[in-house]
Amino acid sequence: MHLPGPLACGAVLLAALLALRLYFVLPAFGRSVGAAARRKGKAAARGAPTKLLCVVLGSGGHTAEMVRLLQGVDFERYARRLYVVGRGDALSLNHVAAVERAQGGSHHVGLVPRSRAVGQPWLTAPVSVARCLWHVAALLYDYSPDVILCNGPGNCVVVCIAALVPRILGLKHIPIVYVESFARVHTLSLSGRLVYPLADRFIVQWPGLAQMYPRAEYIPYLV
Amino acid sequence: MSVFVTVGSTGFDELVRAVCAPEFLQALTGRGFGRLVVQCGSSVGQFAPAPAALAASGIRAESFDYADQPQRLVEEAELVICHAGTGSILDALRSGKPVIGVVNPGLMDSHQREIAAELARGGFMAVAEPGSLAQAVADGAYAGLRPYPRADPRPLGDILDEETQR
């Protein structure tokens, strides 16, 4: 009989530890530390120290919806904003300029390569996703946001995955808030399905989706 | 009374052609409209109502590709006919004016149809296709709609606060 080498044993042990850690940190399993505590009243939030909000701008209609959503966010509390924008997305840059005009605090735009261009063959996707992930991870490391707000598509999945790394390592829990597009009435988008197990709060704008996905919160008329 | 037609940020050839058709112009006249304003986007070349049809209906028509202040044109109109894209629909509904959303039958994206159908089911908007638009206007499909509730994104701000209060 051939005994497994120490390398194989180590790998199995590491995988098991990672699985156990994911079980404890992923919101999907309901064991996310502090989740219940955070839900207790929001009055205490007012007057608290300012926070850094990371906003992931998808493109086109997603960015337009995000602009509407940001009108509900208190920029005095989120005194610093980090916008993650896909390289070449001029429309999103214009929207950032419009949103930030006459706003206090500070903001920064982080340009990242697209995780997958429209029509790009799936075979080359892993390379571009890895490149995007690298840029996103560097941004998150530099800015260390306190919360991530995203509404798809593409890059937002990469940002959410990168945001899990400090959580898995026990360094910082960066909550992820995902808002599914108003255009999604009966089914989640691909980004929505991918982010669903990762997001601390998952918001849908039509009631049917909340029935299908128990962790989703239905909030109408957000946009 | 005036009607504002908008295709949004891209183009929608079938819609622009539909609002040039004599039966559409006649339907407008039948409903008491005298003015037709069309934002055509990249379909601006498709706007070519027959002068005879215009004269027969008595409609004053104007068209352009993009408007500097589309919201003002919406405010001036008694009826908004828009491409059924999410952004266009939300802009139109926010105005409180009656809205007919026109679904692009050539588009593969079924969400447009989904969302238009859902809003129509709620009685917030009328839905048509380019081929049925004239009939929808003639039938007054846009009458008796419910106003769409004002957008309120503040619950999202509350959720962010809850998540960051530690």
CSV table of C-alpha atoms in Angstrom, one decimal:
chain,number,residue,atom,x,y,z
A,1,MET,CA,0.0,0.0,0.0
A,2,HIS,CA,1.2,3.4,-0.9
A,3,LEU,CA,0.9,6.0,1.9
A,4,PRO,CA,0.1,9.6,0.8
A,5,GLY,CA,3.0,11.9,1.0
A,6,PRO,CA,3.2,14.8,3.5
A,7,LEU,CA,2.5,17.2,0.7
A,8,ALA,CA,-0.8,15.6,-0.1
A,9,CYS,CA,-1.8,15.4,3.5
A,10,GLY,CA,-1.0,19.1,3.9
A,11,ALA,CA,-3.1,20.0,0.9
A,12,VAL,CA,-6.1,18.0,2.1
A,13,LEU,CA,-5.8,19.6,5.6
A,14,LEU,CA,-5.5,23.1,4.1
A,15,ALA,CA,-8.6,22.5,1.9
A,16,ALA,CA,-10.5,21.2,4.9
A,17,LEU,CA,-9.6,24.3,6.9
A,18,LEU,CA,-10.5,26.6,4.1
A,19,ALA,CA,-13.9,24.9,3.7
A,20,LEU,CA,-14.5,25.2,7.5
A,21,ARG,CA,-13.5,28.9,7.4
A,22,LEU,CA,-15.8,29.6,4.4
A,23,TYR,CA,-18.6,27.9,6.4
A,24,PHE,CA,-18.1,30.4,9.1
A,25,VAL,CA,-17.6,33.5,7.1
A,26,LEU,CA,-19.9,33.2,4.1
A,27,PRO,CA,-23.3,34.8,4.7
A,28,ALA,CA,-25.0,32.0,2.8
A,29,PHE,CA,-24.5,29.7,5.8
A,30,GLY,CA,-26.0,32.2,8.2
A,31,ARG,CA,-23.0,31.9,10.6
A,32,SER,CA,-21.4,35.2,9.6
A,33,VAL,CA,-20.1,36.7,12.8
A,34,GLY,CA,-21.8,39.8,14.0
A,35,ALA,CA,-24.5,39.7,11.3
A,36,ALA,CA,-27.3,39.7,13.9
A,37,ALA,CA,-25.6,42.4,16.0
A,38,ARG,CA,-25.3,44.7,13.1
A,39,ARG,CA,-29.1,44.5,12.4
A,40,LYS,CA,-29.9,45.9,15.8
A,41,GLY,CA,-31.3,49.4,15.3
A,42,LYS,CA,-29.7,52.0,13.0
A,43,ALA,CA,-30.0,55.0,15.3
A,44,ALA,CA,-26.5,54.3,16.6
A,45,ALA,CA,-25.1,54.6,13.1
A,46,ARG,CA,-25.8,58.4,13.1
A,47,GLY,CA,-22.9,60.4,14.4
A,48,ALA,CA,-20.5,57.5,14.0
A,49,PRO,CA,-17.1,58.0,12.5
A,50,THR,CA,-17.1,58.4,8.7
A,51,LYS,CA,-16.8,55.4,6.5
A,52,LEU,CA,-15.3,54.5,3.1
A,53,LEU,CA,-17.9,53.3,0.7
A,54,CYS,CA,-16.9,51.3,-2.3
A,55,VAL,CA,-19.3,51.6,-5.3
A,56,VAL,CA,-19.0,49.2,-8.2
A,57,LEU,CA,-20.3,50.7,-11.4
A,58,GLY,CA,-21.3,48.0,-13.9
A,59,SER,CA,-22.1,49.9,-17.1
A,60,GLY,CA,-25.0,51.4,-19.0
A,61,GLY,CA,-28.3,50.7,-17.3
A,62,HIS,CA,-26.7,49.3,-14.2
A,63,THR,CA,-24.7,52.5,-13.7
A,64,ALA,CA,-27.9,54.6,-14.2
A,65,GLU,CA,-29.7,52.6,-11.5
A,66,MET,CA,-26.7,52.9,-9.2
A,67,VAL,CA,-26.9,56.7,-9.6
A,68,ARG,CA,-30.5,56.6,-8.5
A,69,LEU,CA,-29.6,54.3,-5.5
A,70,LEU,CA,-26.8,56.6,-4.4
A,71,GLN,CA,-29.4,59.3,-3.7
A,72,GLY,CA,-30.4,57.3,-0.7
A,73,VAL,CA,-26.9,57.2,0.7
A,74,ASP,CA,-25.7,59.8,3.3
A,75,PHE,CA,-22.4,61.1,1.9
A,76,GLU,CA,-21.6,62.8,5.2
A,77,ARG,CA,-21.4,59.4,6.8
A,78,TYR,CA,-19.7,57.9,3.8
A,79,ALA,CA,-17.3,60.8,3.5
A,80,ARG,CA,-14.9,58.8,1.2
A,81,ARG,CA,-16.1,57.0,-1.9
A,82,LEU,CA,-14.2,54.6,-4.0
A,83,TYR,CA,-15.7,54.0,-7.4
A,84,VAL,CA,-14.7,50.9,-9.3
A,85,VAL,CA,-15.1,51.5,-13.0
A,86,GLY,CA,-14.3,49.3,-16.0
A,87,ARG,CA,-11.6,50.7,-18.2
A,88,GLY,CA,-13.1,52.5,-21.3
A,89,ASP,CA,-16.5,53.0,-19.6
A,90,ALA,CA,-16.8,56.7,-20.3
A,91,LEU,CA,-20.5,56.9,-19.4
A,92,SER,CA,-19.8,55.7,-15.9
A,93,LEU,CA,-17.1,58.3,-15.5
A,94,ASN,CA,-19.5,61.0,-16.5
A,95,HIS,CA,-22.0,59.7,-14.0
A,96,VAL,CA,-19.4,59.7,-11.2
A,97,ALA,CA,-18.6,63.4,-12.0
A,98,ALA,CA,-22.3,64.3,-11.9
A,99,VAL,CA,-22.9,62.4,-8.6
A,100,GLU,CA,-19.8,63.9,-7.0
A,101,ARG,CA,-20.4,67.5,-8.2
A,102,ALA,CA,-21.0,69.7,-5.1
A,103,GLN,CA,-20.5,66.8,-2.7
A,104,GLY,CA,-18.3,67.1,0.3
A,105,GLY,CA,-15.7,64.5,1.4
A,106,SER,CA,-13.4,62.9,-1.1
A,107,HIS,CA,-13.7,60.4,-3.9
A,108,HIS,CA,-11.5,58.3,-6.0
A,109,VAL,CA,-12.1,56.4,-9.2
A,110,GLY,CA,-10.3,53.1,-9.6
A,111,LEU,CA,-10.1,51.9,-13.2
A,112,VAL,CA,-9.9,48.2,-13.6
A,113,PRO,CA,-9.7,46.0,-16.8
A,114,ARG,CA,-13.0,44.4,-17.8
A,115,SER,CA,-13.4,40.9,-16.4
A,116,ARG,CA,-15.0,39.9,-19.6
A,117,ALA,CA,-15.6,42.0,-22.7
A,118,VAL,CA,-18.9,41.6,-24.5
A,119,GLY,CA,-18.4,38.8,-27.1
A,120,GLN,CA,-15.1,37.7,-25.6
A,121,PRO,CA,-14.6,33.9,-26.0
A,122,TRP,CA,-15.1,32.0,-22.8
A,123,LEU,CA,-11.7,30.3,-23.3
A,124,THR,CA,-9.8,33.5,-22.6
A,125,ALA,CA,-12.1,34.6,-19.8
A,126,PRO,CA,-10.0,33.1,-16.9
A,127,VAL,CA,-7.0,35.2,-18.0
A,128,SER,CA,-8.9,38.5,-18.1
A,129,VAL,CA,-10.8,37.6,-14.9
A,130,ALA,CA,-7.4,37.0,-13.1
A,131,ARG,CA,-6.1,40.3,-14.4
A,132,CYS,CA,-9.2,42.1,-13.2
A,133,LEU,CA,-9.0,40.3,-9.8
A,134,TRP,CA,-5.4,41.5,-9.4
A,135,HIS,CA,-6.3,45.1,-10.0
A,136,VAL,CA,-9.3,45.0,-7.8
A,137,ALA,CA,-7.4,43.3,-5.0
A,138,ALA,CA,-4.8,46.1,-5.2
A,139,LEU,CA,-7.5,48.7,-5.0
A,140,LEU,CA,-9.2,47.1,-2.0
A,141,TYR,CA,-5.8,46.7,-0.3
A,142,ASP,CA,-5.0,50.4,-0.9
A,143,TYR,CA,-8.3,51.8,0.2
A,144,SER,CA,-9.6,49.2,2.6
A,145,PRO,CA,-13.3,50.1,2.2
A,146,ASP,CA,-15.8,49.6,5.0
A,147,VAL,CA,-18.7,48.4,2.8
A,148,ILE,CA,-19.2,47.4,-0.8
A,149,LEU,CA,-22.3,48.4,-2.8
A,150,CYS,CA,-22.8,46.8,-6.2
A,151,ASN,CA,-25.6,45.9,-8.6
A,152,GLY,CA,-23.8,43.9,-11.3
A,153,PRO,CA,-22.7,42.9,-13.8
A,154,GLY,CA,-19.2,41.4,-14.5
A,155,ASN,CA,-16.7,43.3,-12.4
A,156,CYS,CA,-18.9,43.2,-9.4
A,157,VAL,CA,-18.5,39.5,-9.0
A,158,VAL,CA,-14.7,39.9,-9.1
A,159,VAL,CA,-14.9,42.7,-6.4
A,160,CYS,CA,-17.0,40.5,-4.2
A,161,ILE,CA,-14.6,37.6,-4.4
A,162,ALA,CA,-11.6,39.9,-3.7
A,163,ALA,CA,-13.4,41.4,-0.7
A,164,LEU,CA,-13.7,37.9,0.8
A,165,VAL,CA,-10.0,37.4,1.1
A,166,PRO,CA,-9.5,39.7,4.1
A,167,ARG,CA,-12.6,38.1,5.6
A,168,ILE,CA,-11.3,34.6,5.2
A,169,LEU,CA,-8.0,35.6,6.7
A,170,GLY,CA,-9.8,37.2,9.6
A,171,LEU,CA,-8.3,40.7,8.9
A,172,LYS,CA,-11.5,42.7,8.1
A,173,HIS,CA,-15.1,41.9,7.4
A,174,ILE,CA,-16.1,44.1,4.4
A,175,PRO,CA,-19.9,43.8,4.2
A,176,ILE,CA,-21.2,43.3,0.6
A,177,VAL,CA,-24.6,44.9,-0.3
A,178,TYR,CA,-26.0,43.8,-3.6
A,179,VAL,CA,-29.0,45.3,-5.3
A,180,GLU,CA,-30.5,43.2,-8.2
A,181,SER,CA,-31.5,45.2,-11.2
A,182,PHE,CA,-35.0,46.6,-11.5
A,183,ALA,CA,-35.2,44.8,-14.8
A,184,ARG,CA,-35.1,41.5,-13.1
A,185,VAL,CA,-38.7,40.5,-12.4
A,186,HIS,CA,-38.7,36.6,-12.4
A,187,THR,CA,-35.1,35.5,-12.5
A,188,LEU,CA,-31.8,36.6,-11.1
A,189,SER,CA,-29.1,37.8,-13.4
A,190,LEU,CA,-25.9,35.7,-13.7
A,191,SER,CA,-24.1,38.2,-11.5
A,192,GLY,CA,-26.9,38.0,-9.0
A,193,ARG,CA,-26.8,34.2,-8.8
A,194,LEU,CA,-23.0,34.3,-8.3
A,195,VAL,CA,-23.1,37.0,-5.7
A,196,TYR,CA,-26.1,35.6,-3.8
A,197,PRO,CA,-24.1,33.3,-1.5
A,198,LEU,CA,-21.4,36.0,-0.9
A,199,ALA,CA,-23.5,39.1,-0.2
A,200,ASP,CA,-24.3,40.1,3.4
A,201,ARG,CA,-27.4,41.8,2.1
A,202,PHE,CA,-29.1,40.9,-1.1
A,203,ILE,CA,-31.9,43.2,-2.3
A,204,VAL,CA,-34.4,42.5,-5.0
A,205,GLN,CA,-36.9,45.0,-6.4
A,206,TRP,CA,-39.7,42.5,-7.3
A,207,PRO,CA,-41.6,40.3,-4.8
A,208,GLY,CA,-41.3,37.0,-6.8
A,209,LEU,CA,-37.6,36.9,-6.5
A,210,ALA,CA,-37.8,37.2,-2.7
A,211,GLN,CA,-40.0,34.1,-2.6
A,212,MET,CA,-37.5,32.1,-4.7
A,213,TYR,CA,-34.4,33.3,-2.7
A,214,PRO,CA,-35.0,33.2,1.0
A,215,ARG,CA,-32.0,35.5,1.9
A,216,ALA,CA,-33.2,38.2,-0.6
A,217,GLU,CA,-34.9,41.3,0.8
A,218,TYR,CA,-37.7,42.8,-1.3
A,219,ILE,CA,-37.7,46.6,-1.3
A,220,PRO,CA,-40.0,48.2,-3.9
A,221,TYR,CA,-39.6,51.6,-5.5
A,222,LEU,CA,-35.9,52.0,-4.8
A,223,VAL,CA,-35.2,53.5,-8.2
B,1,MET,CA,-52.2,68.7,-26.4
B,2,SER,CA,-48.9,67.2,-27.3
B,3,VAL,CA,-47.3,63.7,-27.2
B,4,PHE,CA,-43.6,63.1,-26.6
B,5,VAL,CA,-42.1,60.0,-28.2
B,6,THR,CA,-38.6,58.9,-27.0
B,7,VAL,CA,-36.4,56.0,-28.0
B,8,GLY,CA,-33.8,56.6,-25.3
B,9,SER,CA,-30.0,56.5,-25.7
B,10,THR,CA,-29.7,54.3,-28.7
B,11,GLY,CA,-32.2,53.9,-31.6
B,12,PHE,CA,-35.5,52.1,-32.3
B,13,ASP,CA,-36.3,52.2,-36.1
B,14,GLU,CA,-39.6,50.4,-35.8
B,15,LEU,CA,-40.9,52.9,-33.2
B,16,VAL,CA,-39.8,55.9,-35.2
B,17,ARG,CA,-41.5,54.5,-38.3
B,18,ALA,CA,-44.6,53.6,-36.4
B,19,VAL,CA,-45.1,57.2,-35.2
B,20,CYS,CA,-44.8,58.5,-38.8
B,21,ALA,CA,-47.6,56.2,-40.1
B,22,PRO,CA,-50.8,57.8,-41.2
B,23,GLU,CA,-53.0,55.6,-38.9
B,24,PHE,CA,-50.9,56.7,-35.9
B,25,LEU,CA,-51.3,60.4,-36.9
B,26,GLN,CA,-55.0,59.9,-37.3
B,27,ALA,CA,-55.2,58.2,-33.9
B,28,LEU,CA,-53.6,61.2,-32.4
B,29,THR,CA,-56.0,63.5,-34.0
B,30,GLY,CA,-58.9,61.3,-32.9
B,31,ARG,CA,-57.7,61.7,-29.3
B,32,GLY,CA,-57.3,65.4,-29.5
B,33,PHE,CA,-53.6,65.7,-29.9
B,34,GLY,CA,-52.2,68.5,-32.1
B,35,ARG,CA,-48.4,68.2,-31.6
B,36,LEU,CA,-46.0,65.3,-32.0
B,37,VAL,CA,-42.4,65.6,-30.6
B,38,VAL,CA,-40.1,62.7,-31.4
B,39,GLN,CA,-36.6,62.1,-29.9
B,40,CYS,CA,-35.2,59.6,-32.4
B,41,GLY,CA,-31.7,58.8,-31.2
B,42,SER,CA,-29.7,57.0,-33.9
B,43,SER,CA,-33.0,56.3,-35.8
B,44,VAL,CA,-33.3,59.9,-36.7
B,45,GLY,CA,-33.1,59.0,-40.4
B,46,GLN,CA,-36.3,57.0,-40.1
B,47,PHE,CA,-38.4,59.9,-39.3
B,48,ALA,CA,-40.2,60.7,-42.5
B,49,PRO,CA,-44.0,61.2,-42.2
B,50,ALA,CA,-45.7,61.8,-45.5
B,51,PRO,CA,-46.5,65.5,-45.8
B,52,ALA,CA,-50.0,64.6,-47.1
B,53,ALA,CA,-50.6,62.4,-44.0
B,54,LEU,CA,-49.4,65.3,-41.7
B,55,ALA,CA,-51.6,67.8,-43.5
B,56,ALA,CA,-54.6,65.4,-43.4
B,57,SER,CA,-54.2,64.9,-39.6
B,58,GLY,CA,-53.4,68.5,-38.8
B,59,ILE,CA,-50.5,67.4,-36.5
B,60,ARG,CA,-47.5,69.6,-36.0
B,61,ALA,CA,-44.5,67.3,-35.9
B,62,GLU,CA,-40.9,67.9,-34.8
B,63,SER,CA,-38.0,65.5,-34.5
B,64,PHE,CA,-34.4,65.5,-33.4
B,65,ASP,CA,-31.8,62.9,-32.4
B,66,TYR,CA,-31.1,63.9,-28.7
B,67,ALA,CA,-32.7,66.5,-26.5
B,68,ASP,CA,-30.7,68.8,-24.1
B,69,GLN,CA,-33.5,68.7,-21.6
B,70,PRO,CA,-35.6,65.6,-22.2
B,71,GLN,CA,-37.3,66.0,-18.8
B,72,ARG,CA,-38.7,69.3,-19.9
B,73,LEU,CA,-40.2,67.8,-23.1
B,74,VAL,CA,-41.8,65.2,-20.9
B,75,GLU,CA,-43.3,67.9,-18.6
B,76,GLU,CA,-44.8,69.6,-21.6
B,77,ALA,CA,-46.5,66.5,-22.9
B,78,GLU,CA,-49.9,65.0,-22.1
B,79,LEU,CA,-48.8,61.5,-23.2
B,80,VAL,CA,-45.3,59.9,-23.2
B,81,ILE,CA,-44.6,57.1,-25.6
B,82,CYS,CA,-41.2,55.5,-24.8
B,83,HIS,CA,-39.0,52.6,-25.7
B,84,ALA,CA,-39.6,50.0,-23.0
B,85,GLY,CA,-36.0,50.0,-21.7
B,86,THR,CA,-35.7,50.2,-18.0
B,87,GLY,CA,-34.1,53.7,-17.9
B,88,SER,CA,-36.6,55.2,-20.3
B,89,ILE,CA,-39.6,53.6,-18.5
B,90,LEU,CA,-38.4,54.9,-15.1
B,91,ASP,CA,-37.8,58.4,-16.5
B,92,ALA,CA,-41.3,58.5,-18.1
B,93,LEU,CA,-43.1,57.0,-15.1
B,94,ARG,CA,-41.4,59.5,-12.7
B,95,SER,CA,-43.1,62.4,-14.6
B,96,GLY,CA,-46.5,61.2,-13.6
B,97,LYS,CA,-47.7,61.4,-17.2
B,98,PRO,CA,-49.6,58.6,-18.8
B,99,VAL,CA,-47.0,56.3,-20.5
B,100,ILE,CA,-47.2,53.8,-23.3
B,101,GLY,CA,-44.1,51.6,-23.2
B,102,VAL,CA,-43.2,50.2,-26.7
B,103,VAL,CA,-41.5,46.8,-26.6
B,104,ASN,CA,-38.9,46.2,-29.3
B,105,PRO,CA,-39.9,42.9,-30.9
B,106,GLY,CA,-36.5,42.5,-32.6
B,107,LEU,CA,-34.6,42.5,-29.3
B,108,MET,CA,-33.6,39.2,-27.8
B,109,ASP,CA,-33.6,40.6,-24.3
B,110,SER,CA,-36.9,39.3,-22.8
B,111,HIS,CA,-36.5,41.3,-19.6
B,112,GLN,CA,-37.8,44.4,-21.4
B,113,ARG,CA,-41.0,42.5,-22.1
B,114,GLU,CA,-41.1,41.1,-18.6
B,115,ILE,CA,-40.8,44.4,-16.9
B,116,ALA,CA,-43.2,46.2,-19.3
B,117,ALA,CA,-45.8,43.4,-18.7
B,118,GLU,CA,-45.3,43.6,-14.9
B,119,LEU,CA,-45.8,47.4,-14.9
B,120,ALA,CA,-48.8,47.0,-17.2
B,121,ARG,CA,-50.3,44.4,-14.8
B,122,GLY,CA,-49.9,46.9,-12.0
B,123,GLY,CA,-51.8,49.4,-14.0
B,124,PHE,CA,-48.9,51.9,-14.1
B,125,MET,CA,-48.3,51.8,-17.8
B,126,ALA,CA,-49.8,50.7,-21.1
B,127,VAL,CA,-47.8,48.4,-23.3
B,128,ALA,CA,-47.7,48.1,-27.1
B,129,GLU,CA,-45.5,46.9,-29.9
B,130,PRO,CA,-44.7,49.2,-32.9
B,131,GLY,CA,-47.4,47.4,-34.9
B,132,SER,CA,-50.1,47.9,-32.3
B,133,LEU,CA,-49.2,51.4,-31.2
B,134,ALA,CA,-51.7,53.3,-33.4
B,135,GLN,CA,-54.5,51.0,-32.1
B,136,ALA,CA,-53.4,51.5,-28.5
B,137,VAL,CA,-53.6,55.3,-28.9
B,138,ALA,CA,-56.9,55.1,-30.8
B,139,ASP,CA,-58.3,52.9,-28.0
B,140,GLY,CA,-57.1,55.3,-25.3
B,141,ALA,CA,-55.1,52.4,-23.6
B,142,TYR,CA,-53.2,55.1,-21.6
B,143,ALA,CA,-56.3,56.5,-19.9
B,144,GLY,CA,-57.0,55.6,-16.3
B,145,LEU,CA,-53.5,54.5,-15.3
B,146,ARG,CA,-52.3,54.7,-11.7
B,147,PRO,CA,-49.5,57.0,-10.8
B,148,TYR,CA,-46.2,55.2,-10.1
B,149,PRO,CA,-45.1,55.6,-6.5
B,150,ARG,CA,-42.2,58.0,-6.0
B,151,ALA,CA,-38.8,56.4,-5.9
B,152,ASP,CA,-37.3,56.2,-2.4
B,153,PRO,CA,-33.8,54.9,-2.2
B,154,ARG,CA,-33.4,55.7,1.5
B,155,PRO,CA,-33.9,52.1,2.7
B,156,LEU,CA,-30.7,51.3,0.9
B,157,GLY,CA,-28.9,54.0,2.9
B,158,ASP,CA,-30.3,52.4,6.1
B,159,ILE,CA,-29.0,49.0,5.0
B,160,LEU,CA,-25.5,50.4,4.5
B,161,ASP,CA,-25.6,52.0,7.9
B,162,GLU,CA,-26.7,48.8,9.5
B,163,GLU,CA,-23.9,46.9,7.9
B,164,THR,CA,-21.2,49.4,8.8
B,165,GLN,CA,-22.2,50.1,12.4
B,166,ARG,CA,-19.5,48.3,14.3
